[in-house]
Amino acid sequence: MKNNRVSTIIFTVVALVLVAIMVSGCGGVDKEYEYNTEIIINENAPVEGEPQLESITGYVEDTKQDFLKLPYAIENTSLEIVSIGKYTGVYTDSGSNENVEDILAIVVKNVSDKVVSYSNVSFAYGDDVACSFSPTNLPPNQSALVFTNTEKIPYKNVKKFECVDAMEVPAEKLPLLEDKVGVDFKDGEFIITNLTNENLGDVYVRYKNFTDGNAYLGGITYSVVATDVEPYETYKVPADNYNAETSVIIAVENYTN
């Protein structure tokens, strides 16, 4: 009887040791990145509510324009135009990031309780000339200063502003892999850590820039990807156009085969 008890104790101890070895053998997050358990946030990012037009950097509202009665509900979308004017600064929506002066810009607000995942709105601004805007990933009850998405239009060239086409793709919410990944930003790169024992496939980090005045800057959404994200591994991905002061991560999602 005593021998059986001793054998049981020895077996239990050996089993526990083997489990400990197996767990340690499975690895975990490298010590250097154990801190990286959350997705970084920016406390200065836009929030629900009205934009402060006079505070939007580089933007001057045309308070005398008679193109549209504002706010103007854009047909077939959840967007309202709350302001029309001109902008001087970095032109983001074509991806060129060139400096511009006095180009056409509008402030739009998502007045729904869903995300405007993608939208495209076209306006005639003169005889036989039109331009389009594409606000993307705009959260509910938030606003963005957006520019034409293919070419910059000098505001002096705008002779009218008539909607000719509009569409949107709504989404219930923007995904975040909370408790699955940590995302930090250092030295121009995102640090993406898989906190799970799962292969997460390709992990996308999507982010937007914003300006003063409680508004996003441009309709554009930037995106980077860490491919084939293995359990507990950490990846560094260049994050062009991300600024720790004026950018915010709006979504983190993964796709597996």
PDB file of C-alpha atoms in Angstrom:
ATOM      1  CA  MET A   1       0.000   0.000   0.000  1.00  0.00           C
ATOM      2  CA  LYS A   2       2.832   2.315   0.977  1.00  0.00           C
ATOM      3  CA  ASN A   3       4.709   1.442  -2.194  1.00  0.00           C
ATOM      4  CA  ASN A   4       1.632   2.297  -4.272  1.00  0.00           C
ATOM      5  CA  ARG A   5       1.380   5.707  -2.591  1.00  0.00           C
ATOM      6  CA  VAL A   6       5.064   6.407  -3.242  1.00  0.00           C
ATOM      7  CA  SER A   7       4.659   5.371  -6.859  1.00  0.00           C
ATOM      8  CA  THR A   8       1.668   7.646  -7.230  1.00  0.00           C
ATOM      9  CA  ILE A   9       3.583  10.600  -5.777  1.00  0.00           C
ATOM     10  CA  ILE A  10       6.572   9.944  -8.018  1.00  0.00           C
ATOM     11  CA  PHE A  11       4.312   9.622 -11.063  1.00  0.00           C
ATOM     12  CA  THR A  12       2.556  12.892 -10.201  1.00  0.00           C
ATOM     13  CA  VAL A  13       5.836  14.744  -9.745  1.00  0.00           C
ATOM     14  CA  VAL A  14       7.221  13.406 -12.998  1.00  0.00           C
ATOM     15  CA  ALA A  15       4.008  14.364 -14.807  1.00  0.00           C
ATOM     16  CA  LEU A  16       4.160  17.887 -13.429  1.00  0.00           C
ATOM     17  CA  VAL A  17       7.784  18.209 -14.474  1.00  0.00           C
ATOM     18  CA  LEU A  18       6.965  16.998 -17.964  1.00  0.00           C
ATOM     19  CA  VAL A  19       4.079  19.466 -18.251  1.00  0.00           C
ATOM     20  CA  ALA A  20       6.367  22.286 -17.136  1.00  0.00           C
ATOM     21  CA  ILE A  21       8.945  21.236 -19.713  1.00  0.00           C
ATOM     22  CA  MET A  22       6.292  21.063 -22.432  1.00  0.00           C
ATOM     23  CA  VAL A  23       4.940  24.491 -21.560  1.00  0.00           C
ATOM     24  CA  SER A  24       8.380  26.031 -21.516  1.00  0.00           C
ATOM     25  CA  GLY A  25       9.148  24.219 -24.740  1.00  0.00           C
ATOM     26  CA  CYS A  26       6.071  25.734 -26.363  1.00  0.00           C
ATOM     27  CA  GLY A  27       7.625  29.091 -25.707  1.00  0.00           C
ATOM     28  CA  GLY A  28       5.947  32.396 -25.052  1.00  0.00           C
ATOM     29  CA  VAL A  29       6.382  36.040 -25.883  1.00  0.00           C
ATOM     30  CA  ASP A  30      10.034  37.082 -25.845  1.00  0.00           C
ATOM     31  CA  LYS A  31      10.916  38.934 -22.673  1.00  0.00           C
ATOM     32  CA  GLU A  32      11.736  42.053 -24.673  1.00  0.00           C
ATOM     33  CA  TYR A  33       8.103  42.287 -25.831  1.00  0.00           C
ATOM     34  CA  GLU A  34       6.217  41.013 -22.795  1.00  0.00           C
ATOM     35  CA  TYR A  35       5.073  44.600 -22.179  1.00  0.00           C
ATOM     36  CA  ASN A  36       3.319  44.713 -25.552  1.00  0.00           C
ATOM     37  CA  THR A  37      -0.112  43.477 -24.473  1.00  0.00           C
ATOM     38  CA  GLU A  38      -2.384  46.280 -25.709  1.00  0.00           C
ATOM     39  CA  ILE A  39      -3.094  48.212 -28.887  1.00  0.00           C
ATOM     40  CA  ILE A  40      -1.779  51.738 -28.490  1.00  0.00           C
ATOM     41  CA  ILE A  41      -4.361  54.501 -28.339  1.00  0.00           C
ATOM     42  CA  ASN A  42      -4.155  58.233 -28.887  1.00  0.00           C
ATOM     43  CA  GLU A  43      -6.045  60.278 -26.333  1.00  0.00           C
ATOM     44  CA  ASN A  44      -6.184  63.228 -28.753  1.00  0.00           C
ATOM     45  CA  ALA A  45      -7.982  61.351 -31.522  1.00  0.00           C
ATOM     46  CA  PRO A  46     -11.391  62.579 -32.739  1.00  0.00           C
ATOM     47  CA  VAL A  47     -14.459  61.658 -30.713  1.00  0.00           C
ATOM     48  CA  GLU A  48     -18.192  61.674 -31.305  1.00  0.00           C
ATOM     49  CA  GLY A  49     -19.623  65.152 -31.631  1.00  0.00           C
ATOM     50  CA  GLU A  50     -19.351  68.203 -33.805  1.00  0.00           C
ATOM     51  CA  PRO A  51     -16.158  69.313 -35.550  1.00  0.00           C
ATOM     52  CA  GLN A  52     -14.691  72.664 -34.497  1.00  0.00           C
ATOM     53  CA  LEU A  53     -14.293  74.155 -37.946  1.00  0.00           C
ATOM     54  CA  GLU A  54     -12.299  77.179 -36.861  1.00  0.00           C
ATOM     55  CA  SER A  55      -9.688  74.913 -35.243  1.00  0.00           C
ATOM     56  CA  ILE A  56      -9.017  72.606 -38.204  1.00  0.00           C
ATOM     57  CA  THR A  57      -5.429  73.237 -39.215  1.00  0.00           C
ATOM     58  CA  GLY A  58      -5.051  74.791 -42.659  1.00  0.00           C
ATOM     59  CA  TYR A  59      -8.784  74.953 -43.355  1.00  0.00           C
ATOM     60  CA  VAL A  60     -10.794  78.099 -44.051  1.00  0.00           C
ATOM     61  CA  GLU A  61     -14.558  77.736 -44.334  1.00  0.00           C
ATOM     62  CA  ASP A  62     -16.299  79.659 -47.094  1.00  0.00           C
ATOM     63  CA  THR A  63     -19.096  81.147 -45.027  1.00  0.00           C
ATOM     64  CA  LYS A  64     -20.436  83.026 -48.060  1.00  0.00           C
ATOM     65  CA  GLN A  65     -20.728  80.074 -50.426  1.00  0.00           C
ATOM     66  CA  ASP A  66     -24.139  79.558 -51.982  1.00  0.00           C
ATOM     67  CA  PHE A  67     -23.488  76.196 -53.636  1.00  0.00           C
ATOM     68  CA  LEU A  68     -25.317  74.194 -50.974  1.00  0.00           C
ATOM     69  CA  LYS A  69     -27.501  74.819 -47.970  1.00  0.00           C
ATOM     70  CA  LEU A  70     -25.625  73.268 -45.067  1.00  0.00           C
ATOM     71  CA  PRO A  71     -25.701  70.775 -43.502  1.00  0.00           C
ATOM     72  CA  TYR A  72     -26.291  68.875 -46.728  1.00  0.00           C
ATOM     73  CA  ALA A  73     -27.321  65.215 -46.584  1.00  0.00           C
ATOM     74  CA  ILE A  74     -25.541  63.268 -49.334  1.00  0.00           C
ATOM     75  CA  GLU A  75     -27.986  60.957 -51.040  1.00  0.00           C
ATOM     76  CA  ASN A  76     -27.538  57.189 -50.636  1.00  0.00           C
ATOM     77  CA  THR A  77     -25.090  57.666 -47.776  1.00  0.00           C
ATOM     78  CA  SER A  78     -24.970  58.394 -44.055  1.00  0.00           C
ATOM     79  CA  LEU A  79     -22.797  61.444 -44.683  1.00  0.00           C
ATOM     80  CA  GLU A  80     -23.596  65.098 -44.270  1.00  0.00           C
ATOM     81  CA  ILE A  81     -21.502  67.949 -45.604  1.00  0.00           C
ATOM     82  CA  VAL A  82     -21.186  70.398 -42.738  1.00  0.00           C
ATOM     83  CA  SER A  83     -18.730  72.813 -44.346  1.00  0.00           C
ATOM     84  CA  ILE A  84     -17.195  73.781 -47.698  1.00  0.00           C
ATOM     85  CA  GLY A  85     -13.994  75.732 -48.027  1.00  0.00           C
ATOM     86  CA  LYS A  86     -10.337  75.772 -48.961  1.00  0.00           C
ATOM     87  CA  TYR A  87      -7.327  74.040 -47.497  1.00  0.00           C
ATOM     88  CA  THR A  88      -3.622  74.751 -47.361  1.00  0.00           C
ATOM     89  CA  GLY A  89      -1.277  72.026 -46.141  1.00  0.00           C
ATOM     90  CA  VAL A  90      -0.390  68.417 -46.929  1.00  0.00           C
ATOM     91  CA  TYR A  91      -2.630  66.857 -49.573  1.00  0.00           C
ATOM     92  CA  THR A  92      -3.119  63.275 -48.404  1.00  0.00           C
ATOM     93  CA  ASP A  93      -5.984  61.721 -50.322  1.00  0.00           C
ATOM     94  CA  SER A  94      -4.108  61.070 -53.577  1.00  0.00           C
ATOM     95  CA  GLY A  95      -1.261  59.493 -51.622  1.00  0.00           C
ATOM     96  CA  SER A  96       1.180  62.114 -52.873  1.00  0.00           C
ATOM     97  CA  ASN A  97       1.544  64.003 -49.568  1.00  0.00           C
ATOM     98  CA  GLU A  98       2.478  67.154 -51.467  1.00  0.00           C
ATOM     99  CA  ASN A  99       2.041  70.632 -50.058  1.00  0.00           C
ATOM    100  CA  VAL A 100      -0.890  72.509 -51.581  1.00  0.00           C
ATOM    101  CA  GLU A 101      -2.498  75.900 -51.211  1.00  0.00           C
ATOM    102  CA  ASP A 102      -6.174  76.888 -51.291  1.00  0.00           C
ATOM    103  CA  ILE A 103      -7.600  73.666 -52.714  1.00  0.00           C
ATOM    104  CA  LEU A 104     -11.214  72.533 -52.444  1.00  0.00           C
ATOM    105  CA  ALA A 105     -12.006  70.679 -49.219  1.00  0.00           C
ATOM    106  CA  ILE A 106     -15.169  69.680 -47.427  1.00  0.00           C
ATOM    107  CA  VAL A 107     -15.942  68.573 -43.883  1.00  0.00           C
ATOM    108  CA  VAL A 108     -18.239  65.564 -43.742  1.00  0.00           C
ATOM    109  CA  LYS A 109     -19.873  63.910 -40.767  1.00  0.00           C
ATOM    110  CA  ASN A 110     -21.147  60.361 -40.402  1.00  0.00           C
ATOM    111  CA  VAL A 111     -24.569  60.885 -38.843  1.00  0.00           C
ATOM    112  CA  SER A 112     -25.398  57.190 -38.494  1.00  0.00           C
ATOM    113  CA  ASP A 113     -24.715  54.618 -35.780  1.00  0.00           C
ATOM    114  CA  LYS A 114     -22.604  52.502 -38.149  1.00  0.00           C
ATOM    115  CA  VAL A 115     -19.132  52.891 -39.589  1.00  0.00           C
ATOM    116  CA  VAL A 116     -18.843  54.288 -43.109  1.00  0.00           C
ATOM    117  CA  SER A 117     -16.358  51.659 -44.223  1.00  0.00           C
ATOM    118  CA  TYR A 118     -16.067  53.039 -47.753  1.00  0.00           C
ATOM    119  CA  SER A 119     -17.815  55.768 -49.692  1.00  0.00           C
ATOM    120  CA  ASN A 120     -17.451  57.608 -52.960  1.00  0.00           C
ATOM    121  CA  VAL A 121     -19.215  60.869 -53.684  1.00  0.00           C
ATOM    122  CA  SER A 122     -18.989  62.768 -56.974  1.00  0.00           C
ATOM    123  CA  PHE A 123     -19.771  66.453 -57.487  1.00  0.00           C
ATOM    124  CA  ALA A 124     -19.888  68.617 -60.579  1.00  0.00           C
ATOM    125  CA  TYR A 125     -17.921  71.769 -59.747  1.00  0.00           C
ATOM    126  CA  GLY A 126     -18.152  73.450 -63.156  1.00  0.00           C
ATOM    127  CA  ASP A 127     -19.342  72.866 -66.703  1.00  0.00           C
ATOM    128  CA  ASP A 128     -18.430  69.314 -67.728  1.00  0.00           C
ATOM    129  CA  VAL A 129     -16.006  68.876 -64.836  1.00  0.00           C
ATOM    130  CA  ALA A 130     -16.504  66.739 -61.761  1.00  0.00           C
ATOM    131  CA  CYS A 131     -14.518  65.545 -58.775  1.00  0.00           C
ATOM    132  CA  SER A 132     -14.943  62.835 -56.182  1.00  0.00           C
ATOM    133  CA  PHE A 133     -14.304  62.299 -52.472  1.00  0.00           C
ATOM    134  CA  SER A 134     -13.855  58.971 -50.684  1.00  0.00           C
ATOM    135  CA  PRO A 135     -14.223  59.082 -46.903  1.00  0.00           C
ATOM    136  CA  THR A 136     -13.250  55.682 -45.500  1.00  0.00           C
ATOM    137  CA  ASN A 137     -13.564  54.023 -42.085  1.00  0.00           C
ATOM    138  CA  LEU A 138     -15.354  56.987 -40.566  1.00  0.00           C
ATOM    139  CA  PRO A 139     -16.811  56.006 -37.178  1.00  0.00           C
ATOM    140  CA  PRO A 140     -20.365  56.894 -36.119  1.00  0.00           C
ATOM    141  CA  ASN A 141     -21.019  60.561 -35.338  1.00  0.00           C
ATOM    142  CA  GLN A 142     -17.486  61.611 -36.248  1.00  0.00           C
ATOM    143  CA  SER A 143     -16.151  63.943 -38.906  1.00  0.00           C
ATOM    144  CA  ALA A 144     -13.364  64.250 -41.450  1.00  0.00           C
ATOM    145  CA  LEU A 145     -11.818  66.989 -43.544  1.00  0.00           C
ATOM    146  CA  VAL A 146     -11.622  65.372 -46.982  1.00  0.00           C
ATOM    147  CA  PHE A 147     -10.105  66.310 -50.304  1.00  0.00           C
ATOM    148  CA  THR A 148     -10.725  65.202 -53.864  1.00  0.00           C
ATOM    149  CA  ASN A 149      -9.164  61.786 -54.292  1.00  0.00           C
ATOM    150  CA  THR A 150      -7.619  61.918 -57.766  1.00  0.00           C
ATOM    151  CA  GLU A 151      -6.465  65.472 -58.292  1.00  0.00           C
ATOM    152  CA  LYS A 152      -6.331  68.683 -56.325  1.00  0.00           C
ATOM    153  CA  ILE A 153      -8.922  71.291 -57.312  1.00  0.00           C
ATOM    154  CA  PRO A 154      -8.070  74.970 -56.740  1.00  0.00           C
ATOM    155  CA  TYR A 155     -10.961  76.450 -54.812  1.00  0.00           C
ATOM    156  CA  LYS A 156     -11.106  79.408 -57.207  1.00  0.00           C
ATOM    157  CA  ASN A 157     -12.130  76.964 -59.951  1.00  0.00           C
ATOM    158  CA  VAL A 158     -15.259  75.841 -58.108  1.00  0.00           C
ATOM    159  CA  LYS A 159     -18.253  77.457 -59.799  1.00  0.00           C
ATOM    160  CA  LYS A 160     -20.934  75.126 -58.479  1.00  0.00           C
ATOM    161  CA  PHE A 161     -21.188  72.039 -56.297  1.00  0.00           C
ATOM    162  CA  GLU A 162     -23.843  69.585 -57.417  1.00  0.00           C
ATOM    163  CA  CYS A 163     -23.959  65.946 -56.336  1.00  0.00           C
ATOM    164  CA  VAL A 164     -24.054  63.631 -59.348  1.00  0.00           C
ATOM    165  CA  ASP A 165     -23.396  60.235 -57.749  1.00  0.00           C
ATOM    166  CA  ALA A 166     -22.910  58.755 -54.298  1.00  0.00           C
ATOM    167  CA  MET A 167     -22.543  55.367 -52.610  1.00  0.00           C
ATOM    168  CA  GLU A 168     -21.293  53.878 -49.382  1.00  0.00           C
ATOM    169  CA  VAL A 169     -20.465  50.549 -47.758  1.00  0.00           C
ATOM    170  CA  PRO A 170     -21.468  50.523 -44.070  1.00  0.00           C
ATOM    171  CA  ALA A 171     -20.078  48.267 -41.347  1.00  0.00           C
ATOM    172  CA  GLU A 172     -21.341  47.488 -37.859  1.00  0.00           C
ATOM    173  CA  LYS A 173     -17.991  48.277 -36.248  1.00  0.00           C
ATOM    174  CA  LEU A 174     -14.259  48.413 -36.800  1.00  0.00           C
ATOM    175  CA  PRO A 175     -12.554  45.179 -35.679  1.00  0.00           C
ATOM    176  CA  LEU A 176      -9.817  45.160 -33.041  1.00  0.00           C
ATOM    177  CA  LEU A 177      -7.932  42.027 -32.045  1.00  0.00           C
ATOM    178  CA  GLU A 178      -7.953  43.003 -28.394  1.00  0.00           C
ATOM    179  CA  ASP A 179      -6.442  40.363 -26.096  1.00  0.00           C
ATOM    180  CA  LYS A 180      -4.982  38.642 -29.167  1.00  0.00           C
ATOM    181  CA  VAL A 181      -2.318  41.103 -30.266  1.00  0.00           C
ATOM    182  CA  GLY A 182      -0.368  43.977 -28.849  1.00  0.00           C
ATOM    183  CA  VAL A 183       0.594  46.848 -31.130  1.00  0.00           C
ATOM    184  CA  ASP A 184       3.231  49.432 -30.249  1.00  0.00           C
ATOM    185  CA  PHE A 185       5.019  52.055 -32.360  1.00  0.00           C
ATOM    186  CA  LYS A 186       8.723  52.873 -32.197  1.00  0.00           C
ATOM    187  CA  ASP A 187      11.281  54.257 -34.645  1.00  0.00           C
ATOM    188  CA  GLY A 188       8.875  54.380 -37.573  1.00  0.00           C
ATOM    189  CA  GLU A 189       7.635  50.807 -37.142  1.00  0.00           C
ATOM    190  CA  PHE A 190       4.669  48.996 -35.656  1.00  0.00           C
ATOM    191  CA  ILE A 191       5.632  46.273 -33.206  1.00  0.00           C
ATOM    192  CA  ILE A 192       2.992  43.554 -33.501  1.00  0.00           C
ATOM    193  CA  THR A 193       2.997  40.778 -30.889  1.00  0.00           C
ATOM    194  CA  ASN A 194       0.820  37.682 -31.056  1.00  0.00           C
ATOM    195  CA  LEU A 195      -0.352  37.063 -27.489  1.00  0.00           C
ATOM    196  CA  THR A 196      -1.961  33.700 -28.272  1.00  0.00           C
ATOM    197  CA  ASN A 197      -0.947  30.162 -29.115  1.00  0.00           C
ATOM    198  CA  GLU A 198      -2.775  30.464 -32.439  1.00  0.00           C
ATOM    199  CA  ASN A 199      -1.444  31.204 -35.894  1.00  0.00           C
ATOM    200  CA  LEU A 200      -3.287  34.430 -36.706  1.00  0.00           C
ATOM    201  CA  GLY A 201      -2.438  34.438 -40.404  1.00  0.00           C
ATOM    202  CA  ASP A 202      -2.013  37.921 -41.839  1.00  0.00           C
ATOM    203  CA  VAL A 203      -2.595  40.734 -39.336  1.00  0.00           C
ATOM    204  CA  TYR A 204      -3.557  44.135 -40.727  1.00  0.00           C
ATOM    205  CA  VAL A 205      -3.177  47.375 -38.789  1.00  0.00           C
ATOM    206  CA  ARG A 206      -5.270  50.226 -40.194  1.00  0.00           C
ATOM    207  CA  TYR A 207      -4.811  53.827 -39.138  1.00  0.00           C
ATOM    208  CA  LYS A 208      -5.857  57.373 -39.932  1.00  0.00           C
ATOM    209  CA  ASN A 209      -4.384  60.809 -39.389  1.00  0.00           C
ATOM    210  CA  PHE A 210      -6.278  63.593 -37.687  1.00  0.00           C
ATOM    211  CA  THR A 211      -6.073  67.323 -37.203  1.00  0.00           C
ATOM    212  CA  ASP A 212      -7.085  69.814 -34.567  1.00  0.00           C
ATOM    213  CA  GLY A 213     -10.791  70.550 -34.502  1.00  0.00           C
ATOM    214  CA  ASN A 214     -12.072  67.033 -33.752  1.00  0.00           C
ATOM    215  CA  ALA A 215     -11.741  65.782 -37.329  1.00  0.00           C
ATOM    216  CA  TYR A 216      -9.786  63.208 -39.274  1.00  0.00           C
ATOM    217  CA  LEU A 217      -7.386  64.537 -41.890  1.00  0.00           C
ATOM    218  CA  GLY A 218      -8.376  63.232 -45.293  1.00  0.00           C
ATOM    219  CA  GLY A 219     -10.637  60.391 -46.251  1.00  0.00           C
ATOM    220  CA  ILE A 220      -7.712  58.029 -46.657  1.00  0.00           C
ATOM    221  CA  THR A 221      -7.062  55.030 -44.394  1.00  0.00           C
ATOM    222  CA  TYR A 222      -3.526  53.659 -44.235  1.00  0.00           C
ATOM    223  CA  SER A 223      -2.848  49.962 -43.819  1.00  0.00           C
ATOM    224  CA  VAL A 224       0.139  47.708 -43.116  1.00  0.00           C
ATOM    225  CA  VAL A 225       0.347  43.938 -42.732  1.00  0.00           C
ATOM    226  CA  ALA A 226       2.398  41.409 -40.795  1.00  0.00           C
ATOM    227  CA  THR A 227       2.168  38.131 -42.701  1.00  0.00           C
ATOM    228  CA  ASP A 228       1.864  34.628 -41.269  1.00  0.00           C
ATOM    229  CA  VAL A 229       1.845  35.688 -37.632  1.00  0.00           C
ATOM    230  CA  GLU A 230       2.972  32.710 -35.551  1.00  0.00           C
ATOM    231  CA  PRO A 231       2.051  32.029 -31.886  1.00  0.00           C
ATOM    232  CA  TYR A 232       3.745  34.352 -29.390  1.00  0.00           C
ATOM    233  CA  GLU A 233       5.957  35.869 -32.103  1.00  0.00           C
ATOM    234  CA  THR A 234       6.649  39.579 -32.567  1.00  0.00           C
ATOM    235  CA  TYR A 235       6.930  41.358 -35.920  1.00  0.00           C
ATOM    236  CA  LYS A 236       8.144  44.819 -36.901  1.00  0.00           C
ATOM    237  CA  VAL A 237       6.445  46.502 -39.861  1.00  0.00           C
ATOM    238  CA  PRO A 238       7.281  49.937 -41.341  1.00  0.00           C
ATOM    239  CA  ALA A 239       4.412  52.372 -40.696  1.00  0.00           C
ATOM    240  CA  ASP A 240       4.685  55.117 -43.297  1.00  0.00           C
ATOM    241  CA  ASN A 241       2.478  58.164 -42.691  1.00  0.00           C
ATOM    242  CA  TYR A 242       2.006  57.235 -39.027  1.00  0.00           C
ATOM    243  CA  ASN A 243       2.796  59.930 -36.481  1.00  0.00           C
ATOM    244  CA  ALA A 244       2.533  59.189 -32.779  1.00  0.00           C
ATOM    245  CA  GLU A 245       1.081  62.653 -32.170  1.00  0.00           C
ATOM    246  CA  THR A 246      -1.440  62.889 -35.010  1.00  0.00           C
ATOM    247  CA  SER A 247      -2.356  59.322 -35.978  1.00  0.00           C
ATOM    248  CA  VAL A 248      -4.691  56.756 -34.473  1.00  0.00           C
ATOM    249  CA  ILE A 249      -5.110  53.017 -35.013  1.00  0.00           C
ATOM    250  CA  ILE A 250      -8.733  52.447 -35.926  1.00  0.00           C
ATOM    251  CA  ALA A 251      -8.736  48.738 -36.724  1.00  0.00           C
ATOM    252  CA  VAL A 252      -6.686  45.578 -36.318  1.00  0.00           C
ATOM    253  CA  GLU A 253      -7.898  42.453 -38.095  1.00  0.00           C
ATOM    254  CA  ASN A 254      -6.561  39.139 -39.299  1.00  0.00           C
ATOM    255  CA  TYR A 255      -7.173  36.817 -42.224  1.00  0.00           C
ATOM    256  CA  THR A 256      -6.309  33.136 -42.269  1.00  0.00           C
ATOM    257  CA  ASN A 257      -6.317  30.724 -45.192  1.00  0.00           C
TER     258      ASN A 257
END
